[in-house]
PDB file of N, CA and C in Angstrom:
ATOM      1  N   MET A   1       1.122  -1.023  -0.031  1.00  0.00           N
ATOM      2  CA  MET A   1       0.031  -0.052  -0.080  1.00  0.00           C
ATOM      3  C   MET A   1       0.915   1.077   0.091  1.00  0.00           C
ATOM      4  N   SER A   2       0.496   2.076  -0.978  1.00  0.00           N
ATOM      5  CA  SER A   2       1.327   3.250  -0.984  1.00  0.00           C
ATOM      6  C   SER A   2       1.124   4.322   0.005  1.00  0.00           C
ATOM      7  N   ARG A   3       1.798   5.295   0.222  1.00  0.00           N
ATOM      8  CA  ARG A   3       1.807   6.367   1.351  1.00  0.00           C
ATOM      9  C   ARG A   3       0.199   7.259   0.991  1.00  0.00           C
ATOM     10  N   THR A   4       0.329   7.356  -0.404  1.00  0.00           N
ATOM     11  CA  THR A   4      -0.730   8.345  -1.049  1.00  0.00           C
ATOM     12  C   THR A   4      -1.952   7.404  -0.261  1.00  0.00           C
ATOM     13  N   ASP A   5      -2.197   6.052  -0.699  1.00  0.00           N
ATOM     14  CA  ASP A   5      -3.422   5.531  -0.145  1.00  0.00           C
ATOM     15  C   ASP A   5      -3.725   5.784   1.479  1.00  0.00           C
ATOM     16  N   ASP A   6      -2.702   5.870   2.248  1.00  0.00           N
ATOM     17  CA  ASP A   6      -2.707   5.848   3.886  1.00  0.00           C
ATOM     18  C   ASP A   6      -3.160   7.457   3.865  1.00  0.00           C
ATOM     19  N   SER A   7      -2.740   8.395   3.101  1.00  0.00           N
ATOM     20  CA  SER A   7      -3.035  10.198   3.500  1.00  0.00           C
ATOM     21  C   SER A   7      -4.278  10.058   2.938  1.00  0.00           C
ATOM     22  N   ALA A   8      -5.069   9.484   1.978  1.00  0.00           N
ATOM     23  CA  ALA A   8      -6.129   9.510   1.416  1.00  0.00           C
ATOM     24  C   ALA A   8      -7.115   8.980   2.617  1.00  0.00           C
ATOM     25  N   ARG A   9      -7.211   7.742   2.947  1.00  0.00           N
ATOM     26  CA  ARG A   9      -7.673   7.251   3.748  1.00  0.00           C
ATOM     27  C   ARG A   9      -7.874   7.861   5.232  1.00  0.00           C
ATOM     28  N   GLY A  10      -6.840   8.476   5.647  1.00  0.00           N
ATOM     29  CA  GLY A  10      -6.656   9.538   7.001  1.00  0.00           C
ATOM     30  C   GLY A  10      -7.556  10.659   6.896  1.00  0.00           C
ATOM     31  N   SER A  11      -7.566  11.288   5.342  1.00  0.00           N
ATOM     32  CA  SER A  11      -8.365  12.501   5.268  1.00  0.00           C
ATOM     33  C   SER A  11      -9.826  12.306   5.262  1.00  0.00           C
ATOM     34  N   PHE A  12     -10.103  11.096   4.699  1.00  0.00           N
ATOM     35  CA  PHE A  12     -11.433  10.925   4.558  1.00  0.00           C
ATOM     36  C   PHE A  12     -11.976  10.481   5.987  1.00  0.00           C
ATOM     37  N   TRP A  13     -11.614   9.917   6.850  1.00  0.00           N
ATOM     38  CA  TRP A  13     -11.692   9.958   8.314  1.00  0.00           C
ATOM     39  C   TRP A  13     -11.719  11.038   9.104  1.00  0.00           C
ATOM     40  N   ARG A  14     -10.746  11.985   8.729  1.00  0.00           N
ATOM     41  CA  ARG A  14     -10.979  13.241   9.414  1.00  0.00           C
ATOM     42  C   ARG A  14     -12.223  14.212   8.847  1.00  0.00           C
ATOM     43  N   LEU A  15     -12.412  14.120   7.526  1.00  0.00           N
ATOM     44  CA  LEU A  15     -13.688  14.613   7.104  1.00  0.00           C
ATOM     45  C   LEU A  15     -14.780  14.124   7.678  1.00  0.00           C
ATOM     46  N   ALA A  16     -14.902  12.766   7.686  1.00  0.00           N
ATOM     47  CA  ALA A  16     -16.268  12.365   8.574  1.00  0.00           C
ATOM     48  C   ALA A  16     -16.471  12.401  10.019  1.00  0.00           C
ATOM     49  N   ALA A  17     -15.086  12.860  10.466  1.00  0.00           N
ATOM     50  CA  ALA A  17     -15.316  13.105  11.965  1.00  0.00           C
ATOM     51  C   ALA A  17     -15.589  14.669  11.829  1.00  0.00           C
ATOM     52  N   ARG A  18     -15.488  15.616  11.077  1.00  0.00           N
ATOM     53  CA  ARG A  18     -15.792  16.841  11.273  1.00  0.00           C
ATOM     54  C   ARG A  18     -17.468  16.882  10.665  1.00  0.00           C
ATOM     55  N   LEU A  19     -17.761  16.196   9.673  1.00  0.00           N
ATOM     56  CA  LEU A  19     -19.124  16.167   9.209  1.00  0.00           C
ATOM     57  C   LEU A  19     -20.170  15.535  10.286  1.00  0.00           C
ATOM     58  N   ARG A  20     -19.892  14.669  11.238  1.00  0.00           N
ATOM     59  CA  ARG A  20     -20.402  13.992  12.163  1.00  0.00           C
ATOM     60  C   ARG A  20     -20.956  15.136  13.293  1.00  0.00           C
ATOM     61  N   GLY A  21     -20.234  16.107  13.254  1.00  0.00           N
ATOM     62  CA  GLY A  21     -20.721  17.349  14.181  1.00  0.00           C
ATOM     63  C   GLY A  21     -21.899  18.031  13.628  1.00  0.00           C
ATOM     64  N   HIS A  22     -21.607  18.453  12.289  1.00  0.00           N
ATOM     65  CA  HIS A  22     -22.467  18.997  11.401  1.00  0.00           C
ATOM     66  C   HIS A  22     -23.995  18.173  11.301  1.00  0.00           C
ATOM     67  N   LEU A  23     -23.657  16.846  11.408  1.00  0.00           N
ATOM     68  CA  LEU A  23     -24.884  16.084  11.180  1.00  0.00           C
ATOM     69  C   LEU A  23     -25.758  16.142  12.349  1.00  0.00           C
ATOM     70  N   ILE A  24     -25.097  16.045  13.600  1.00  0.00           N
ATOM     71  CA  ILE A  24     -25.855  15.922  14.984  1.00  0.00           C
ATOM     72  C   ILE A  24     -26.249  17.452  15.143  1.00  0.00           C
ATOM     73  N   LEU A  25     -25.877  18.501  14.671  1.00  0.00           N
ATOM     74  CA  LEU A  25     -26.308  19.563  14.985  1.00  0.00           C
ATOM     75  C   LEU A  25     -27.630  19.876  13.824  1.00  0.00           C
ATOM     76  N   SER A  26     -27.600  19.357  12.715  1.00  0.00           N
ATOM     77  CA  SER A  26     -28.499  19.486  11.679  1.00  0.00           C
ATOM     78  C   SER A  26     -29.860  18.600  12.060  1.00  0.00           C
ATOM     79  N   GLY A  27     -29.644  17.210  12.811  1.00  0.00           N
ATOM     80  CA  GLY A  27     -30.404  16.547  13.251  1.00  0.00           C
ATOM     81  C   GLY A  27     -31.319  17.131  14.546  1.00  0.00           C
ATOM     82  N   VAL A  28     -30.360  18.244  15.354  1.00  0.00           N
ATOM     83  CA  VAL A  28     -31.213  18.606  16.513  1.00  0.00           C
ATOM     84  C   VAL A  28     -32.159  19.636  16.065  1.00  0.00           C
ATOM     85  N   LEU A  29     -31.398  20.299  15.090  1.00  0.00           N
ATOM     86  CA  LEU A  29     -32.225  21.798  14.219  1.00  0.00           C
ATOM     87  C   LEU A  29     -33.516  21.235  13.534  1.00  0.00           C
ATOM     88  N   MET A  30     -33.477  19.982  13.133  1.00  0.00           N
ATOM     89  CA  MET A  30     -34.776  19.551  12.616  1.00  0.00           C
ATOM     90  C   MET A  30     -35.689  18.959  13.655  1.00  0.00           C
ATOM     91  N   ALA A  31     -35.292  18.584  14.483  1.00  0.00           N
ATOM     92  CA  ALA A  31     -36.037  18.199  15.643  1.00  0.00           C
ATOM     93  C   ALA A  31     -36.775  19.207  16.241  1.00  0.00           C
ATOM     94  N   LEU A  32     -35.964  20.451  16.406  1.00  0.00           N
ATOM     95  CA  LEU A  32     -36.719  21.866  17.283  1.00  0.00           C
ATOM     96  C   LEU A  32     -37.868  22.018  15.918  1.00  0.00           C
ATOM     97  N   GLY A  33     -37.284  22.366  14.867  1.00  0.00           N
ATOM     98  CA  GLY A  33     -38.262  22.669  13.635  1.00  0.00           C
ATOM     99  C   GLY A  33     -39.702  21.972  13.833  1.00  0.00           C
ATOM    100  N   ALA A  34     -39.365  20.608  13.875  1.00  0.00           N
ATOM    101  CA  ALA A  34     -40.569  19.751  13.924  1.00  0.00           C
ATOM    102  C   ALA A  34     -41.293  20.148  15.144  1.00  0.00           C
ATOM    103  N   LEU A  35     -40.774  20.103  16.447  1.00  0.00           N
ATOM    104  CA  LEU A  35     -41.493  20.425  17.618  1.00  0.00           C
ATOM    105  C   LEU A  35     -42.274  21.895  17.417  1.00  0.00           C
ATOM    106  N   SER A  36     -41.495  22.788  16.771  1.00  0.00           N
ATOM    107  CA  SER A  36     -42.395  24.167  16.454  1.00  0.00           C
ATOM    108  C   SER A  36     -43.267  24.074  15.955  1.00  0.00           C
ATOM    109  N   GLY A  37     -43.346  23.210  14.844  1.00  0.00           N
ATOM    110  CA  GLY A  37     -44.625  23.010  14.099  1.00  0.00           C
ATOM    111  C   GLY A  37     -45.738  22.484  14.657  1.00  0.00           C
ATOM    112  N   LEU A  38     -45.393  21.436  15.815  1.00  0.00           N
ATOM    113  CA  LEU A  38     -46.641  20.947  16.274  1.00  0.00           C
ATOM    114  C   LEU A  38     -47.240  21.964  17.379  1.00  0.00           C
ATOM    115  N   LEU A  39     -46.128  22.615  17.815  1.00  0.00           N
ATOM    116  CA  LEU A  39     -46.774  23.637  18.811  1.00  0.00           C
ATOM    117  C   LEU A  39     -47.673  24.797  18.140  1.00  0.00           C
ATOM    118  N   LEU A  40     -46.946  24.949  16.810  1.00  0.00           N
ATOM    119  CA  LEU A  40     -47.848  26.071  16.036  1.00  0.00           C
ATOM    120  C   LEU A  40     -49.503  25.389  15.541  1.00  0.00           C
ATOM    121  N   VAL A  41     -49.447  24.341  15.412  1.00  0.00           N
ATOM    122  CA  VAL A  41     -50.734  23.310  15.076  1.00  0.00           C
ATOM    123  C   VAL A  41     -51.611  23.281  16.472  1.00  0.00           C
ATOM    124  N   ALA A  42     -51.306  23.214  17.561  1.00  0.00           N
ATOM    125  CA  ALA A  42     -51.853  22.980  18.659  1.00  0.00           C
ATOM    126  C   ALA A  42     -52.194  24.532  19.089  1.00  0.00           C
ATOM    127  N   ALA A  43     -51.710  25.313  18.988  1.00  0.00           N
ATOM    128  CA  ALA A  43     -51.857  26.880  19.211  1.00  0.00           C
ATOM    129  C   ALA A  43     -53.110  26.955  18.283  1.00  0.00           C
ATOM    130  N   ALA A  44     -53.311  26.650  16.950  1.00  0.00           N
ATOM    131  CA  ALA A  44     -54.090  26.920  16.043  1.00  0.00           C
ATOM    132  C   ALA A  44     -55.365  26.298  16.425  1.00  0.00           C
ATOM    133  N   MET A  45     -55.364  24.997  16.875  1.00  0.00           N
ATOM    134  CA  MET A  45     -56.308  24.190  17.362  1.00  0.00           C
ATOM    135  C   MET A  45     -57.001  24.878  18.579  1.00  0.00           C
ATOM    136  N   ALA A  46     -56.357  25.306  19.582  1.00  0.00           N
ATOM    137  CA  ALA A  46     -56.618  25.882  20.763  1.00  0.00           C
ATOM    138  C   ALA A  46     -57.284  27.452  20.569  1.00  0.00           C
ATOM    139  N   LEU A  47     -56.621  27.862  19.617  1.00  0.00           N
ATOM    140  CA  LEU A  47     -57.517  29.202  19.069  1.00  0.00           C
ATOM    141  C   LEU A  47     -59.026  28.976  18.657  1.00  0.00           C
ATOM    142  N   PHE A  48     -58.818  27.826  17.568  1.00  0.00           N
ATOM    143  CA  PHE A  48     -60.209  27.151  17.145  1.00  0.00           C
ATOM    144  C   PHE A  48     -61.134  26.927  18.216  1.00  0.00           C
ATOM    145  N   LYS A  49     -60.879  26.470  18.998  1.00  0.00           N
ATOM    146  CA  LYS A  49     -61.811  25.950  20.265  1.00  0.00           C
ATOM    147  C   LYS A  49     -62.155  26.985  21.035  1.00  0.00           C
ATOM    148  N   THR A  50     -61.294  28.049  21.262  1.00  0.00           N
ATOM    149  CA  THR A  50     -62.027  29.197  21.949  1.00  0.00           C
ATOM    150  C   THR A  50     -62.880  29.991  20.951  1.00  0.00           C
ATOM    151  N   LEU A  51     -62.351  30.280  19.974  1.00  0.00           N
ATOM    152  CA  LEU A  51     -63.406  31.046  18.846  1.00  0.00           C
ATOM    153  C   LEU A  51     -64.949  30.531  18.824  1.00  0.00           C
ATOM    154  N   VAL A  52     -64.668  29.144  18.856  1.00  0.00           N
ATOM    155  CA  VAL A  52     -66.067  28.713  18.223  1.00  0.00           C
ATOM    156  C   VAL A  52     -67.111  28.944  19.166  1.00  0.00           C
ATOM    157  N   PRO A  53     -66.789  28.677  20.770  1.00  0.00           N
ATOM    158  CA  PRO A  53     -68.039  29.246  21.486  1.00  0.00           C
ATOM    159  C   PRO A  53     -68.001  30.657  21.785  1.00  0.00           C
ATOM    160  N   ALA A  54     -67.065  31.468  21.278  1.00  0.00           N
ATOM    161  CA  ALA A  54     -67.110  32.765  21.696  1.00  0.00           C
ATOM    162  C   ALA A  54     -68.040  33.422  20.314  1.00  0.00           C
ATOM    163  N   LEU A  55     -68.104  32.687  19.126  1.00  0.00           N
ATOM    164  CA  LEU A  55     -69.032  33.207  18.001  1.00  0.00           C
ATOM    165  C   LEU A  55     -70.195  32.313  18.169  1.00  0.00           C
ATOM    166  N   GLY A  56     -70.911  32.075  19.345  1.00  0.00           N
ATOM    167  CA  GLY A  56     -71.998  31.230  19.346  1.00  0.00           C
ATOM    168  C   GLY A  56     -72.159  29.829  19.306  1.00  0.00           C
ATOM    169  N   GLY A  57     -71.333  29.319  18.851  1.00  0.00           N
ATOM    170  CA  GLY A  57     -71.130  27.635  18.853  1.00  0.00           C
ATOM    171  C   GLY A  57     -71.827  26.959  17.952  1.00  0.00           C
ATOM    172  N   ASP A  58     -72.746  27.662  16.884  1.00  0.00           N
ATOM    173  CA  ASP A  58     -73.223  27.294  15.888  1.00  0.00           C
ATOM    174  C   ASP A  58     -72.284  26.778  14.600  1.00  0.00           C
ATOM    175  N   PRO A  59     -72.598  26.139  13.806  1.00  0.00           N
ATOM    176  CA  PRO A  59     -71.777  25.548  12.267  1.00  0.00           C
ATOM    177  C   PRO A  59     -71.500  26.963  11.623  1.00  0.00           C
ATOM    178  N   GLY A  60     -72.434  27.811  11.437  1.00  0.00           N
ATOM    179  CA  GLY A  60     -71.783  29.117  10.776  1.00  0.00           C
ATOM    180  C   GLY A  60     -70.968  29.648  11.450  1.00  0.00           C
ATOM    181  N   ALA A  61     -70.888  29.654  12.687  1.00  0.00           N
ATOM    182  CA  ALA A  61     -69.821  30.564  13.591  1.00  0.00           C
ATOM    183  C   ALA A  61     -68.402  29.545  13.459  1.00  0.00           C
ATOM    184  N   ALA A  62     -68.483  28.177  13.440  1.00  0.00           N
ATOM    185  CA  ALA A  62     -67.432  27.440  13.373  1.00  0.00           C
ATOM    186  C   ALA A  62     -66.671  27.969  11.713  1.00  0.00           C
ATOM    187  N   LYS A  63     -67.604  27.755  10.873  1.00  0.00           N
ATOM    188  CA  LYS A  63     -66.929  28.614   9.409  1.00  0.00           C
ATOM    189  C   LYS A  63     -66.147  29.775   9.678  1.00  0.00           C
ATOM    190  N   GLN A  64     -66.835  30.565  10.259  1.00  0.00           N
ATOM    191  CA  GLN A  64     -65.940  31.803  10.271  1.00  0.00           C
ATOM    192  C   GLN A  64     -65.180  31.780  11.187  1.00  0.00           C
ATOM    193  N   ALA A  65     -64.753  30.702  12.040  1.00  0.00           N
ATOM    194  CA  ALA A  65     -63.855  30.573  12.981  1.00  0.00           C
ATOM    195  C   ALA A  65     -62.426  30.253  11.999  1.00  0.00           C
ATOM    196  N   TRP A  66     -62.882  29.264  11.276  1.00  0.00           N
ATOM    197  CA  TRP A  66     -61.946  28.798  10.056  1.00  0.00           C
ATOM    198  C   TRP A  66     -61.322  29.519   9.399  1.00  0.00           C
ATOM    199  N   LEU A  67     -62.380  30.609   8.855  1.00  0.00           N
ATOM    200  CA  LEU A  67     -62.088  31.430   7.827  1.00  0.00           C
ATOM    201  C   LEU A  67     -60.968  32.554   8.494  1.00  0.00           C
ATOM    202  N   LEU A  68     -61.130  32.713   9.924  1.00  0.00           N
ATOM    203  CA  LEU A  68     -60.281  33.848  10.674  1.00  0.00           C
ATOM    204  C   LEU A  68     -58.807  33.249  10.809  1.00  0.00           C
ATOM    205  N   VAL A  69     -58.993  32.008  10.860  1.00  0.00           N
ATOM    206  CA  VAL A  69     -57.391  31.430  10.751  1.00  0.00           C
ATOM    207  C   VAL A  69     -56.873  31.091   9.468  1.00  0.00           C
ATOM    208  N   GLY A  70     -57.513  31.416   8.458  1.00  0.00           N
ATOM    209  CA  GLY A  70     -57.123  31.309   7.033  1.00  0.00           C
ATOM    210  C   GLY A  70     -57.159  30.045   6.618  1.00  0.00           C
ATOM    211  N   ALA A  71     -58.243  29.004   7.024  1.00  0.00           N
ATOM    212  CA  ALA A  71     -58.169  27.769   6.398  1.00  0.00           C
ATOM    213  C   ALA A  71     -59.945  27.392   5.928  1.00  0.00           C
ATOM    214  N   GLU A  72     -59.983  26.837   5.135  1.00  0.00           N
ATOM    215  CA  GLU A  72     -61.331  26.541   4.807  1.00  0.00           C
ATOM    216  C   GLU A  72     -61.427  24.875   4.582  1.00  0.00           C
ATOM    217  N   PRO A  73     -62.092  24.263   5.506  1.00  0.00           N
ATOM    218  CA  PRO A  73     -62.064  22.983   5.287  1.00  0.00           C
ATOM    219  C   PRO A  73     -62.614  22.484   3.728  1.00  0.00           C
ATOM    220  N   MET A  74     -62.175  21.302   3.170  1.00  0.00           N
ATOM    221  CA  MET A  74     -62.713  20.860   1.737  1.00  0.00           C
ATOM    222  C   MET A  74     -64.019  20.658   1.768  1.00  0.00           C
ATOM    223  N   SER A  75     -64.889  20.103   2.801  1.00  0.00           N
ATOM    224  CA  SER A  75     -66.212  19.991   2.865  1.00  0.00           C
ATOM    225  C   SER A  75     -66.748  20.968   2.292  1.00  0.00           C
ATOM    226  N   TRP A  76     -66.491  22.399   2.727  1.00  0.00           N
ATOM    227  CA  TRP A  76     -67.219  23.591   2.318  1.00  0.00           C
ATOM    228  C   TRP A  76     -67.065  23.788   1.023  1.00  0.00           C
ATOM    229  N   THR A  77     -65.947  23.514   0.525  1.00  0.00           N
ATOM    230  CA  THR A  77     -65.493  24.066  -0.969  1.00  0.00           C
ATOM    231  C   THR A  77     -66.057  23.129  -1.707  1.00  0.00           C
ATOM    232  N   ILE A  78     -66.303  21.867  -1.592  1.00  0.00           N
ATOM    233  CA  ILE A  78     -66.955  20.834  -2.409  1.00  0.00           C
ATOM    234  C   ILE A  78     -68.556  21.233  -2.422  1.00  0.00           C
ATOM    235  N   ASP A  79     -69.185  21.412  -1.052  1.00  0.00           N
ATOM    236  CA  ASP A  79     -70.734  22.012  -1.004  1.00  0.00           C
ATOM    237  C   ASP A  79     -70.757  22.975  -1.776  1.00  0.00           C
ATOM    238  N   ALA A  80     -69.880  23.816  -2.207  1.00  0.00           N
ATOM    239  CA  ALA A  80     -70.151  25.170  -2.726  1.00  0.00           C
ATOM    240  C   ALA A  80     -70.388  24.800  -4.455  1.00  0.00           C
ATOM    241  N   HIS A  81     -69.986  24.005  -4.819  1.00  0.00           N
ATOM    242  CA  HIS A  81     -69.752  23.695  -6.096  1.00  0.00           C
ATOM    243  C   HIS A  81     -71.207  22.995  -6.548  1.00  0.00           C
TER     244      HIS A  81
END
């Protein structure tokens, strides 16, 4: 085995060790992003549950609450056509 093969193999493992830290960091950041997404969905659901009784608790008020948060369920769009 030549000396260049040994140095190439050593540089590969140095690169792998350096990238391992970046991979761990990116995994942690992805987990935090997923957690923040779940918290955002939970906050939107809590907002919806508080808006429906505040608007009277009827289906029309539920539709208004959905429109306030910027979403429109598919059943309303299908029924409209």
